[in-house]
Amino acid sequence: MYPPKIGYVIPENIDETFDFLEDHEDARPLAGGHSLIPALKLRIIRPSYLVEIRRFKELNYVKFEGGKYRIGALTTHYDISKAGVPLLSQAATKIADPQVRNMGTIGGSISHLDPAADYPASLIAADAEVKIKSKKGERTVSFKDFAKDMFTPDLNPGELVVEIQLPDLRNYKYSYEKLERRAGDFAIVGVAVLLKLSGDVVDDVRIGLTAVNNVAVRAKEAEDELIGKRLSQELIEKASSRAVERANPSSDIRGSAEYKKKMVKVMTKRAIINALGGKI
Ligand SMILES: Cc1cc2nc3c(=O)[nH]c(=O)nc-3n(C[C@H](O)[C@H](O)[C@H](O)COP(=O)(O)OP(=O)(O)OC[C@H]3O[C@@H](n4cnc5c(N)ncnc54)[C@H](O)[C@@H]3O)c2cc1C
């Protein structure tokens, strides 16, 4: 289908963007366009204007500053995949195909908030924060609170995501494992694991699940099973079984709910073992 007729605005700078968005409540920022354009073509959304933000270089960066990883909202999946951010860079390599990774941005992905998107498992595991700006000011919220429901970010009219922040994860082992029907698909199940060890005892562990709820969730029961204990095959098996307790998937073209639950266990086990370098 062709998209409906809409206005197209190319602001000179970010301040002009905030002015325009403030005055036009149903205008939509256009970043990589890889979720927005399909939604327009399907006529799921009918904004008055598209406001091009893609070219603003000041929102395209990855840096480690003030003890945090700071990622500009307009950084592409490709650039994140090359930036060496623990866990998140690995997740970026698993998004779609090279075309999508070259155009799509992290700000666009979390503002779209597809329940099967890849970043949310890592962002929820890492306790990431989202910096949001508008003409009225600036606020920072946890990713957990930002992701209110599927396709429902905590964004008011006139607001833009400007930065995603992750804590220092350099002492963590990590892995993001994605089960997909074929390369380039959205996840059937995605599991992100962050693991901090003291010898072979688990000091800290965070497990994020995507594609098995309306929004990404932490597998708290699995984490509790691991924390403070010496790693063993049996322990990992038990913890992976408990990850299923936080999965509430729906049956769809990617598989039945029952199948997806079984895969949560398999992918959690795989993610923990891969975080440990493939052996225990
Ligand atoms: C064929 C295909 C396969 C895909 N496969 C995957 C996959 O395997 N895994 C995955 O995670 N994703 C996948 N995607 C989605 C892809 O990652 C998109 O790039 C992403 O969801 C949207 O990013 P974008 O920059 O293209 O945003 P856009 O499409 O430009 O925007 C998406 C939404 O966010 C809003 N928006 C954009 N930027 C901002 C901002 N800074 N602040 C506030 N609102 C903003 C827009 O107004 C729009 O509502 C796929 C997409 C396609 C087309």
XYZ file of C-alpha atoms and ligand atoms in Angstrom:
333
model
C 0.000 0.000 0.000
C 1.080 3.618 -0.559
C 1.367 5.821 2.513
C -1.258 8.586 2.895
C -0.362 12.182 1.945
C 1.729 13.825 4.616
C 3.929 16.870 5.036
C 7.718 16.437 5.169
C 9.872 18.806 7.199
C 13.673 19.066 7.259
C 14.606 21.281 10.213
C 17.934 23.152 10.138
C 18.877 22.082 13.653
C 17.653 20.278 16.732
C 16.127 23.399 18.349
C 14.031 24.004 15.243
C 12.932 20.350 15.521
C 11.762 20.829 19.106
C 9.888 24.024 18.085
C 8.127 22.216 15.247
C 7.233 19.165 17.344
C 5.905 21.420 20.112
C 3.554 23.160 17.635
C 2.459 19.990 15.790
C 1.416 17.318 18.283
C 0.741 14.613 15.708
C 3.994 15.106 13.759
C 6.438 12.175 13.932
C 10.228 12.276 13.971
C 11.785 10.234 11.174
C 15.082 8.539 12.045
C 16.068 5.459 9.993
C 12.486 5.005 8.757
C 12.712 1.221 9.022
C 9.719 0.923 11.335
C 7.958 4.221 10.619
C 7.700 3.856 6.832
C 6.236 0.301 6.997
C 3.711 1.547 9.608
C 2.747 4.435 7.283
C 2.369 2.137 4.308
C 0.112 -0.158 6.315
C -1.767 2.991 7.436
C -1.395 1.987 11.081
C -0.404 5.589 11.820
C -1.402 8.839 10.039
C 0.802 11.681 11.236
C 0.372 15.202 9.821
C 4.128 15.626 9.203
C 7.310 13.596 9.153
C 10.150 15.552 10.707
C 13.547 14.396 9.487
C 16.030 14.081 12.355
C 18.406 11.541 10.841
C 21.117 14.043 9.849
C 21.759 15.500 13.305
C 25.326 14.341 13.906
C 25.246 15.588 17.503
C 22.910 12.672 18.306
C 25.156 10.104 16.645
C 27.874 8.902 19.039
C 28.967 6.167 21.424
C 31.224 7.219 24.275
C 32.246 6.117 27.741
C 32.005 9.179 29.959
C 31.313 9.766 33.640
C 31.410 6.004 34.314
C 28.642 5.299 31.769
C 28.245 4.266 28.166
C 26.368 7.077 26.414
C 24.799 6.334 23.050
C 23.215 9.057 20.941
C 19.677 8.244 19.803
C 20.615 8.500 16.125
C 23.444 5.960 16.309
C 22.782 3.180 13.825
C 22.669 -0.493 14.724
C 25.785 -0.932 12.553
C 27.760 1.729 14.461
C 26.684 0.228 17.793
C 27.767 -3.225 16.615
C 31.289 -1.821 16.074
C 31.463 0.273 19.257
C 32.482 -2.380 21.787
C 29.701 -1.734 24.299
C 29.454 -4.924 26.389
C 26.333 -6.944 25.473
C 24.584 -4.182 23.460
C 27.087 -4.291 20.587
C 26.592 -8.040 20.329
C 22.792 -7.586 20.284
C 23.164 -5.008 17.468
C 24.928 -7.573 15.245
C 21.822 -9.767 15.454
C 19.298 -7.182 14.256
C 17.850 -7.913 10.817
C 20.265 -7.626 7.875
C 23.034 -5.185 6.820
C 20.574 -2.815 5.071
C 18.446 -2.416 8.206
C 21.515 -2.178 10.465
C 22.925 0.644 8.318
C 19.728 2.725 8.470
C 17.969 1.831 11.727
C 18.841 3.697 14.929
C 18.680 2.768 18.591
C 16.436 5.765 19.359
C 14.026 4.678 16.634
C 14.037 1.095 17.830
C 13.170 1.854 21.457
C 10.645 4.540 20.496
C 8.889 2.061 18.217
C 9.112 -0.614 20.966
C 8.314 -3.746 19.018
C 7.809 -6.567 21.584
C 10.212 -8.792 19.591
C 12.961 -6.173 19.093
C 16.486 -7.184 20.096
C 17.848 -4.273 22.164
C 15.255 -4.398 24.986
C 16.563 -7.698 26.468
C 20.014 -6.110 26.899
C 18.683 -2.721 28.034
C 16.504 -4.253 30.757
C 19.340 -6.559 31.875
C 21.784 -3.640 32.046
C 19.396 -1.319 33.947
C 19.768 1.175 31.100
C 18.385 4.706 31.248
C 16.800 6.831 28.550
C 17.361 10.584 28.263
C 14.422 12.439 26.764
C 14.268 16.081 25.664
C 11.645 18.538 24.468
C 11.290 22.292 24.192
C 10.121 22.252 27.819
C 13.221 20.523 29.213
C 14.895 17.231 29.839
C 14.266 14.099 31.909
C 15.916 10.703 32.371
C 13.923 7.526 33.049
C 14.897 3.902 33.501
C 14.355 1.784 30.387
C 12.066 -0.397 32.521
C 9.710 2.566 33.088
C 10.194 3.912 29.548
C 8.886 0.636 28.050
C 5.300 0.988 29.303
C 3.708 -1.565 26.978
C 4.167 -2.933 23.462
C 4.545 -0.032 20.985
C 3.969 2.304 23.942
C 7.055 4.188 25.080
C 6.919 6.815 27.816
C 7.073 9.696 25.332
C 4.841 12.767 25.319
C 4.077 14.811 22.196
C 7.061 17.058 21.407
C 9.595 14.779 23.115
C 12.602 13.059 21.529
C 14.802 10.318 22.905
C 18.265 11.856 22.787
C 20.523 9.383 24.613
C 20.610 5.832 25.961
C 22.862 5.253 28.973
C 24.315 1.976 30.236
C 26.347 1.528 33.421
C 29.958 0.342 33.408
C 29.695 -3.344 32.431
C 33.391 -4.001 31.880
C 33.588 -6.514 34.754
C 30.744 -8.577 33.366
C 30.759 -11.568 31.097
C 27.857 -11.421 28.686
C 25.952 -12.992 25.821
C 22.835 -12.222 23.768
C 21.270 -15.280 22.176
C 18.524 -14.937 19.585
C 16.396 -17.709 18.183
C 15.032 -16.795 14.739
C 13.315 -18.724 11.978
C 15.900 -17.589 9.442
C 18.698 -15.027 9.450
C 17.314 -11.475 9.546
C 13.989 -12.284 11.202
C 12.656 -10.800 14.402
C 13.316 -12.996 17.461
C 11.183 -15.983 18.408
C 12.945 -15.687 21.756
C 15.890 -13.470 22.746
C 17.871 -13.796 25.978
C 20.520 -11.385 27.272
C 22.796 -12.434 30.145
C 25.221 -10.341 32.214
C 27.303 -12.318 34.670
C 29.855 -11.142 37.262
C 31.908 -13.848 38.943
C 34.145 -14.099 41.950
C 36.150 -17.202 41.091
C 33.364 -19.563 40.080
C 30.781 -18.021 42.417
C 28.114 -15.754 40.913
C 28.455 -12.243 42.364
C 25.798 -10.655 40.156
C 23.631 -11.819 37.287
C 20.993 -10.091 35.155
C 18.889 -11.953 32.619
C 16.652 -10.096 30.134
C 14.063 -11.771 27.932
C 12.578 -10.331 24.739
C 9.740 -11.517 22.459
C 7.951 -13.488 25.199
C 5.914 -10.703 26.825
C 4.452 -7.366 25.737
C 7.744 -5.777 26.795
C 11.159 -7.132 27.809
C 11.376 -8.498 31.356
C 14.034 -9.615 33.837
C 13.979 -13.342 34.645
C 14.213 -12.685 38.388
C 13.608 -16.268 39.552
C 16.455 -17.507 37.342
C 18.717 -14.737 38.668
C 17.857 -15.621 42.296
C 18.667 -19.253 41.573
C 22.210 -18.309 40.484
C 23.242 -15.477 42.754
C 25.821 -16.277 45.442
C 26.244 -19.877 44.230
C 29.075 -21.845 42.677
C 28.439 -22.439 38.966
C 27.755 -25.989 37.847
C 25.911 -27.687 34.986
C 23.079 -28.578 37.375
C 22.742 -25.013 38.658
C 22.607 -23.573 35.127
C 20.006 -26.188 34.155
C 17.851 -25.297 37.168
C 18.168 -21.525 36.643
C 17.309 -21.849 32.936
C 14.137 -23.783 33.815
C 13.131 -20.978 36.174
C 13.562 -18.318 33.432
C 10.377 -19.745 31.911
C 8.399 -18.429 34.910
C 8.661 -14.869 33.524
C 7.683 -15.831 29.953
C 4.113 -15.271 28.843
C 4.368 -15.572 25.048
C 1.540 -15.634 22.514
C 1.188 -18.167 19.732
C 1.839 -16.563 16.331
C 3.538 -17.234 12.992
C 6.860 -17.601 14.802
C 5.662 -20.525 16.951
C 3.209 -21.709 19.580
C 3.306 -20.297 23.107
C 4.298 -23.745 24.382
C 7.247 -23.955 21.953
C 8.451 -20.450 22.837
C 8.401 -21.282 26.567
C 10.542 -24.354 25.944
C 12.920 -22.202 23.916
C 13.281 -19.701 26.775
C 14.898 -22.471 28.808
C 17.144 -23.554 25.916
C 18.250 -20.015 25.021
C 18.845 -19.000 28.655
C 21.093 -22.004 29.159
C 22.901 -21.216 25.900
C 23.354 -17.550 26.855
C 24.795 -18.397 30.289
C 27.196 -20.975 28.847
C 28.271 -18.666 26.009
C 28.828 -15.831 28.508
C 31.240 -18.230 30.223
C 33.114 -18.698 26.942
C 31.283 -21.858 25.891
C 32.441 -24.102 28.689
C 31.689 -24.820 32.346
C 12.992 -5.946 7.245
C 13.166 -5.471 8.658
C 13.656 -6.370 9.601
C 13.834 -5.943 10.929
N 14.329 -6.841 11.836
C 14.572 -6.446 13.111
C 15.152 -7.337 14.051
O 15.496 -8.485 13.760
N 15.346 -6.875 15.314
C 15.012 -5.596 15.695
O 15.207 -5.236 16.863
N 14.475 -4.731 14.811
C 14.260 -5.111 13.535
N 13.720 -4.227 12.631
C 13.375 -2.857 13.074
C 14.608 -1.947 12.918
O 15.513 -2.233 13.964
C 14.290 -0.450 12.931
O 15.463 0.189 12.549
C 13.891 0.139 14.256
O 12.821 -0.531 14.848
C 13.431 1.583 14.077
O 14.538 2.442 13.961
P 14.518 3.609 12.910
O 15.712 4.450 13.206
O 14.413 3.012 11.567
O 13.224 4.432 13.358
P 12.021 5.042 12.511
O 11.399 3.974 11.688
O 12.451 6.289 11.824
O 11.054 5.450 13.710
C 10.377 4.486 14.489
C 9.456 5.213 15.488
O 10.212 5.898 16.474
C 9.989 7.323 16.386
N 11.305 7.909 16.616
C 12.427 7.709 15.869
N 13.490 8.280 16.475
C 13.017 8.856 17.598
C 13.628 9.595 18.670
N 14.954 9.846 18.712
N 12.845 10.026 19.684
C 11.511 9.799 19.681
N 10.878 9.097 18.716
C 11.634 8.630 17.696
C 9.383 7.574 15.036
O 8.574 8.718 15.018
C 8.577 6.284 14.840
O 7.371 6.372 15.568
C 13.516 -4.613 11.304
C 13.013 -3.708 10.346
C 12.848 -4.134 9.041
C 12.336 -3.155 8.028
